[in-house]
Coordinates of C-alpha atoms in Angstrom, one line a residue:
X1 CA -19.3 -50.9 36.4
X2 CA -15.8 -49.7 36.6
X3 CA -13.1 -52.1 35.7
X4 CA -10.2 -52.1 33.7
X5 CA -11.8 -52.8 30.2
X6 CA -14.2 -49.4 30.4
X7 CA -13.1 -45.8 28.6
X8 CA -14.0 -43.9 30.5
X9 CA -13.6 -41.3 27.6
X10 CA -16.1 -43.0 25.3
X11 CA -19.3 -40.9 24.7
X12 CA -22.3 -42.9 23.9
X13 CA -24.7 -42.3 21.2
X14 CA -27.5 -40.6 22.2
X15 CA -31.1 -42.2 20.8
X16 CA -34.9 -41.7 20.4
X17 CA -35.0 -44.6 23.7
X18 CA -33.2 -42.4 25.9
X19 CA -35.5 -39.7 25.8
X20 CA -39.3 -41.4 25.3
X21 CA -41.1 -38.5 26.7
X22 CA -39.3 -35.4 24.5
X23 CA -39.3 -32.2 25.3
X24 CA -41.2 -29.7 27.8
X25 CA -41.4 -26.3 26.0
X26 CA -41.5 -25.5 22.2
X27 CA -37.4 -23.7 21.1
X28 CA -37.0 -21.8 17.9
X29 CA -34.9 -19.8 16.2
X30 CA -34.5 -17.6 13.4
X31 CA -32.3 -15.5 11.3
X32 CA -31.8 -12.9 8.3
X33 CA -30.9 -13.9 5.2
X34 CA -29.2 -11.5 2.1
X35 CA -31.7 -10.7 -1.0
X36 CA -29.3 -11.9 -2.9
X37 CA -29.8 -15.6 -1.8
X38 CA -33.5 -15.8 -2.2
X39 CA -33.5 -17.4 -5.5
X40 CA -31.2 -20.1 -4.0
X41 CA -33.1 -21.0 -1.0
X42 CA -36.7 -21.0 -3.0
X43 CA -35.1 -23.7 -5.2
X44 CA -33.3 -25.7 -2.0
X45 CA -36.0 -25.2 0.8
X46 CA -38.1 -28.5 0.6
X47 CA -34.6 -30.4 0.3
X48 CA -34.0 -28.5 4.0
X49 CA -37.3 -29.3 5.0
X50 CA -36.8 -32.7 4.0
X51 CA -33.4 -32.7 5.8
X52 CA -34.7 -31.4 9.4
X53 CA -37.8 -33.7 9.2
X54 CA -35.5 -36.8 9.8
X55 CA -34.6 -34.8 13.3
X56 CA -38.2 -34.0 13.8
X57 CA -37.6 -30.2 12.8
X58 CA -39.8 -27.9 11.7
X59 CA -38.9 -24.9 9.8
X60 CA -40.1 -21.8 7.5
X61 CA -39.1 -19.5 4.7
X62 CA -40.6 -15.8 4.9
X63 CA -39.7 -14.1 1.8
X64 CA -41.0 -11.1 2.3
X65 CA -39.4 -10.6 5.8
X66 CA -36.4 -11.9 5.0
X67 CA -36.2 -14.9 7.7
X68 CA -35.9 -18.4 8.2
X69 CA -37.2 -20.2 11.3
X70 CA -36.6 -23.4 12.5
X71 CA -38.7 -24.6 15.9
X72 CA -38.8 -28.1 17.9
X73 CA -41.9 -30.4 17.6
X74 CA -43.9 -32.6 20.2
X75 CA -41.7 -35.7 18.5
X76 CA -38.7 -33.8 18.8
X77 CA -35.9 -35.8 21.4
X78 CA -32.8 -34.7 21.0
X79 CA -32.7 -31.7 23.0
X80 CA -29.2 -30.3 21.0
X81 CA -30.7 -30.8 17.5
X82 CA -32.1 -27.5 18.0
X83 CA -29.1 -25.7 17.8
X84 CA -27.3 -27.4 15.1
X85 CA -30.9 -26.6 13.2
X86 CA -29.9 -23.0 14.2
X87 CA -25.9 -23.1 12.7
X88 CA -27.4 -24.8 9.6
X89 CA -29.6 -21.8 8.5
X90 CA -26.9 -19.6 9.8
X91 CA -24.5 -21.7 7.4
X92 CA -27.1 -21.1 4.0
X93 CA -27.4 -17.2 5.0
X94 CA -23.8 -16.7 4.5
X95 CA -23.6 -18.7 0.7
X96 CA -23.1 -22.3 2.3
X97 CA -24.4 -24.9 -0.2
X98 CA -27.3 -27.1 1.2
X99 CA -24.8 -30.4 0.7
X100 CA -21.9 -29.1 3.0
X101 CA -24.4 -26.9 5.3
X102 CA -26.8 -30.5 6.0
X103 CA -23.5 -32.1 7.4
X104 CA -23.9 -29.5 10.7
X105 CA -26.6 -31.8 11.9
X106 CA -24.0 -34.8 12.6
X107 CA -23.0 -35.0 16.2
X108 CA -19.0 -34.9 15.7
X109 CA -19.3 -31.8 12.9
X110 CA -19.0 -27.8 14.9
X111 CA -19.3 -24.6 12.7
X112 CA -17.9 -21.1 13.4
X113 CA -18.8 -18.1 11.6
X114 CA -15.9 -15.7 12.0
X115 CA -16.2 -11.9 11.3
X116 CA -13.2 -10.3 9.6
X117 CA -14.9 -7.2 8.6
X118 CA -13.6 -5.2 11.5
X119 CA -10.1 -6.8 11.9
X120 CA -9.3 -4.6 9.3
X121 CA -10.0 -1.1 9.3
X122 CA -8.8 -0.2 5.3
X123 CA -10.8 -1.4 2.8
X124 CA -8.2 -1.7 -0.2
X125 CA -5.7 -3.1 2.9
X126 CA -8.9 -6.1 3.8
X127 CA -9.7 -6.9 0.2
X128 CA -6.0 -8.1 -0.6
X129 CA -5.8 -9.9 2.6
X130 CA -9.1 -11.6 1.8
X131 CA -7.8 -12.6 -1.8
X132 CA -4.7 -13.6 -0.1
X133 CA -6.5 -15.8 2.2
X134 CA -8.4 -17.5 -1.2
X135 CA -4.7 -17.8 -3.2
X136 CA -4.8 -18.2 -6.8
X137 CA -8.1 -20.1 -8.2
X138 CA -8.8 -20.9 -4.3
X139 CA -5.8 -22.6 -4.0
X140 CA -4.8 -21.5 -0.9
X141 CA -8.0 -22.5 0.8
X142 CA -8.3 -25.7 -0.6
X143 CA -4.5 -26.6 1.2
X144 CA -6.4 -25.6 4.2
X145 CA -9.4 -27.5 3.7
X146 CA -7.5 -30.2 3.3
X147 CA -5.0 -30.0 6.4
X148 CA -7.4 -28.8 8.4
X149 CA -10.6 -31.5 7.2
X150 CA -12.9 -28.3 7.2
X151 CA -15.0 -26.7 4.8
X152 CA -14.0 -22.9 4.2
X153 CA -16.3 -20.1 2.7
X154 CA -15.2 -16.9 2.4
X155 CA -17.8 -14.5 1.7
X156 CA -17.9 -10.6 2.2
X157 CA -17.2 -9.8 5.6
X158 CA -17.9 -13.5 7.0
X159 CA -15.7 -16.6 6.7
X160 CA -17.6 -19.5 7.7
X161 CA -15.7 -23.1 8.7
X162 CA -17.2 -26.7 8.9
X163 CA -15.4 -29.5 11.0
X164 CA -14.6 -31.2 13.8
X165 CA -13.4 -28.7 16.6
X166 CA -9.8 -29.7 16.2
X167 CA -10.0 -28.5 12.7
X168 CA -12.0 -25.7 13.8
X169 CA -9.5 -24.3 16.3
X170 CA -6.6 -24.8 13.2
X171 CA -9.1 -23.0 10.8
X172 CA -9.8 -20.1 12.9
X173 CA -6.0 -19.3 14.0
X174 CA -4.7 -19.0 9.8
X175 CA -8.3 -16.9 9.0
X176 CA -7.2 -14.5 11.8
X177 CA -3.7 -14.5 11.6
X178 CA -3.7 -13.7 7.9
X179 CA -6.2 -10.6 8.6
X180 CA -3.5 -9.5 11.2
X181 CA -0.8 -9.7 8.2
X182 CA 0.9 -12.6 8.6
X183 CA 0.9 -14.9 5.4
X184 CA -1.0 -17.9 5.2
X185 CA 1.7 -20.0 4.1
X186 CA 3.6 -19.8 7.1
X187 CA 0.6 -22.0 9.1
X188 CA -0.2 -24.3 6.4
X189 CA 4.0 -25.4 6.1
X190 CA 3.8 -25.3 10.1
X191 CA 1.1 -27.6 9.7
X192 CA 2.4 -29.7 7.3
X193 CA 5.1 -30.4 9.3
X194 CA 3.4 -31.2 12.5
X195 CA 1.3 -34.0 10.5
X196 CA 4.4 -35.6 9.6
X197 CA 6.2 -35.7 13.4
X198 CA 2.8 -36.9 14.7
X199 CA 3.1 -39.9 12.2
X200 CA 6.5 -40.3 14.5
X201 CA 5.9 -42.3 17.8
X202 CA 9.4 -41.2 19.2
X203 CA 8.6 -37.8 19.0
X204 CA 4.7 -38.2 21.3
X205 CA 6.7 -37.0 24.3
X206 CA 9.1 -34.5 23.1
X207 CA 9.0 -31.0 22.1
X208 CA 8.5 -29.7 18.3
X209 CA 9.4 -26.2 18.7
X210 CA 13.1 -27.3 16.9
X211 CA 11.5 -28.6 13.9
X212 CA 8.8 -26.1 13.3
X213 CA 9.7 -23.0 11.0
X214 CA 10.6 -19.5 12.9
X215 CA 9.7 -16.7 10.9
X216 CA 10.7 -13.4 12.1
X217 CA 8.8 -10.0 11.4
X218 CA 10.7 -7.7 9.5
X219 CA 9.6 -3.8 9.9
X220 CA 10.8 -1.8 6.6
X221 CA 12.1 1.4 8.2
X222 CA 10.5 4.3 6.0
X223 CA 12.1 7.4 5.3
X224 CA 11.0 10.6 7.7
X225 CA 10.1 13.3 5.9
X226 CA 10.9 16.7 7.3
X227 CA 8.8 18.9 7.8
X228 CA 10.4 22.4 7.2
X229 CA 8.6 25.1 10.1
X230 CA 7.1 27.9 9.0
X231 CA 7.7 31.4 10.5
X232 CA 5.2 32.5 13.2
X233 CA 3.0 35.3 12.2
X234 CA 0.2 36.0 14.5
X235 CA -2.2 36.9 11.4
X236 CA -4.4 34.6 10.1
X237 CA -3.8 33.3 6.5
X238 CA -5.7 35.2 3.9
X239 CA -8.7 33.8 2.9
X240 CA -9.2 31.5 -0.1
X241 CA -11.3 33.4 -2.8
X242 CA -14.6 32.0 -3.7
X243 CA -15.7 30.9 -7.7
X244 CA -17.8 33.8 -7.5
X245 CA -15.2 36.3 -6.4
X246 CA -12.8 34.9 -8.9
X247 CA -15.5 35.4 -11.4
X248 CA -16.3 38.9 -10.5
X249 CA -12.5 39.9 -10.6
X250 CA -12.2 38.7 -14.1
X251 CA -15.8 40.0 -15.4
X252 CA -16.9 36.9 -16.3
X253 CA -19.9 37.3 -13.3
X254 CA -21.2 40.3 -15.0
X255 CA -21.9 38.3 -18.5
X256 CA -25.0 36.9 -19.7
X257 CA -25.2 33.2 -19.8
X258 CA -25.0 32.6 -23.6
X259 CA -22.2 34.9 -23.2
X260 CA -20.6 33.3 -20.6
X261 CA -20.8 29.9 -22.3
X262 CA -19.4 30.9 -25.7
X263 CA -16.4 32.6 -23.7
X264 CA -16.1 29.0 -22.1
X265 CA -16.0 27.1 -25.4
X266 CA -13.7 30.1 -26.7
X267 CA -10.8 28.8 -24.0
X268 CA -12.0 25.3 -24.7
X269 CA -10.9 25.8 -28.7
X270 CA -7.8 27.6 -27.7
X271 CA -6.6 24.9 -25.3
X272 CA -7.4 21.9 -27.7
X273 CA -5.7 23.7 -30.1
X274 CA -2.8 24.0 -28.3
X275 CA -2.4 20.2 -27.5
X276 CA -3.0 19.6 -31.3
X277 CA 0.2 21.7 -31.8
X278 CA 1.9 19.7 -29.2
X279 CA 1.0 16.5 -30.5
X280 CA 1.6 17.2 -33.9
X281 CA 5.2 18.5 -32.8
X282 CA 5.9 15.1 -31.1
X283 CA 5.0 12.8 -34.4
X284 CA 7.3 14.8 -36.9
X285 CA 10.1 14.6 -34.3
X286 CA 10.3 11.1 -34.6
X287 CA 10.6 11.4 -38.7
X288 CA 13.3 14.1 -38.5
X289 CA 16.8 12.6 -38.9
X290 CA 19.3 13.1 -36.1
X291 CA 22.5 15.5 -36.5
X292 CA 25.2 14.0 -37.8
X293 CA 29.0 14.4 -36.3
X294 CA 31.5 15.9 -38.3
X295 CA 34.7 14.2 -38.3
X296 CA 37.4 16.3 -37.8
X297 CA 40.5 16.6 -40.2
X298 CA 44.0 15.6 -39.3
X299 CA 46.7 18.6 -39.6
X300 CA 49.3 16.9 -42.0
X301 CA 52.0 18.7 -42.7
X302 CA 53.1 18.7 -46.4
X303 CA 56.8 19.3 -46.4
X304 CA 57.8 21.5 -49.6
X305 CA 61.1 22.1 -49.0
X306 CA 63.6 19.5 -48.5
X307 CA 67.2 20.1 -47.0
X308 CA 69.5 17.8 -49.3
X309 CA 72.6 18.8 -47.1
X310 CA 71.6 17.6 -43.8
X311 CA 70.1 14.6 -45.6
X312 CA 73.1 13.7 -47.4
X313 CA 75.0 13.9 -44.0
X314 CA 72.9 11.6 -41.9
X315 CA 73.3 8.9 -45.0
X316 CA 77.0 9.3 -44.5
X317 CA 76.6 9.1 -40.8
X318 CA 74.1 6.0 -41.4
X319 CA 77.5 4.4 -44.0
X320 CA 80.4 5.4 -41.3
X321 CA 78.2 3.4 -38.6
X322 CA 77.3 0.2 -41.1
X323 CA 81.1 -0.1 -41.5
X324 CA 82.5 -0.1 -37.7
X325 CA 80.0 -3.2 -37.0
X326 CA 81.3 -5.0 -39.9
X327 CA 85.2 -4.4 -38.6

């Protein structure tokens, strides 16, 4: 039986022949399901039923509990068909369609249901890390589903995966790492580029750290606030007032209620007049005109008198010079 020609790796299919007698003791299982998927698994039970009859599966709907069970039978085999029975109600409680859930029940096919409620402890800080996850119209999980060969639900605090346990492993590493604020586009070009160097038969035996993307964490130093330190007194600070002391200091605890109310709709007026003066200011200050600049007006000075002697000597001086070039 062992020769060259056997692999020894090979796993065999396992069949109704190999196991004539069945099984010893009756397994079931059951889990919770959401109110909100009720209406969905009314309409889609008798395709499940129809589905886990083929393994020789029984299971059952309680609507008023809440539950689905699924049990083994006398005809019942395959000793592991009862758990993948048990991940494929698992898969329909958490919003898995029946036509991606039913493919649980093939031998190669795993499921994980991973639970990134509590990897994050802010709710405003989870929600955008979950819609990061999704991308733009669930484009970002569909470049995973497709470089991972899983199916990927995200819904609530759950994110369930469907695939082989290769794709499984890949799946669960980006769904965790982007909880833990690193961006899922950093995996999916990591693993882009390790689909094309395993196309490469030079590069079985060698190391891929050089050609895979390093991405370094960058911690944006914020600014310290200080805190200035008060003086020490050893008195206590003095105690807040209450609303009914504040209303007893100004007398308004003393009035009757129809009083009391008709003062409160007095201040009421008085305040919404107030902001219809303020608004009313801000309109006509956009229609007035804005100030204009005066130009200033140049000092000439206007010459009345005119010395005709020292004007008649600088043209002689001009005359006497015009000559002594000519010469």
């Amino acid at each position: 039986w062992d020769h060259e020609g056997i692999d020894h790796w090979k796993i065999d299919d396992f069949e109704a022949k190999d196991n004539p007698h069945g099984l010893l003791e009756e397994s079931s299982f059951a889990t919770l399901f959401p109110k909100y998927r009720e209406k969905y698994l009314r309409e889609a039970w008798p395709l499940v039923e129809e589905v886990l009859k083929q393994h020789n599966i029984k299971c059952k709907l309680d609507v008023i509990e809440g539950s689905m069970t699924v049990s083994t039978t006398r005809k019942t085999w395959d000793p592991y068909i009862i758990i993948k029975a048990r991940d494929l109600i698992k898969l329909l409680a958490r919003s898995v369609p029946l036509e991606q859930a039913k493919r649980i029940l093939e031998d190669e096919m795993a499921c994980e249901i991973i639970k990134v409620g509590n990897l994050v402890r802010n709710r405003q800080r989870f929600i955008k890390r979950r819609q990061r996850l999704i991308g733009p119209n669930g484009a970002t999980l569909k470049a995973l589903e497709l470089l991972t060969g899983c199916y990927i639900l995200v819904q609530g605090n759950t994110a369930a995966c469907l695939g082989t346990h290769k794709g499984l492993k890949q799946a669960k590493k980006v769904v965790v790492d982007t909880m833990n604020n690193i961006h899922p586009i950093y995996n999916i070009k990591a693993m882009m580029i390790k689909r094309e160097l395993a196309n490469n038969p030079e590069l079985t035996n060698e190391s891929w750290e050089r050609f895979l993307p390093k991405f370094k964490k960058v911690n944006i130093k914020k600014k310290k606030v200080k805190i200035e330190k008060k003086e020490y007194t050893p008195f206590p600070p003095p105690q807040t007032e209450r609303k009914i002391d504040k209303e007893m200091a100004s007398g308004e605890y003393f009035l009757k209620e129809r009083d009391r109310h008709f003062m409160k709709r007095k201040e009421r007026q008085v305040k919404q007049a107030e902001a219809k003066e303020n608004r009313k200011r801000k309109r006509e200050a956009l229609f007035t005109p804005p100030a204009e600049s005066k130009k200033k007006e140049k000092n000439v000075k206007k010459a009345d008198s005119v010395d005709v002697t020292a004007l008649k000597e600088k043209i002689k001086k001009a005359q006497v010079k015009k000559k002594k070039t000519k010469v």
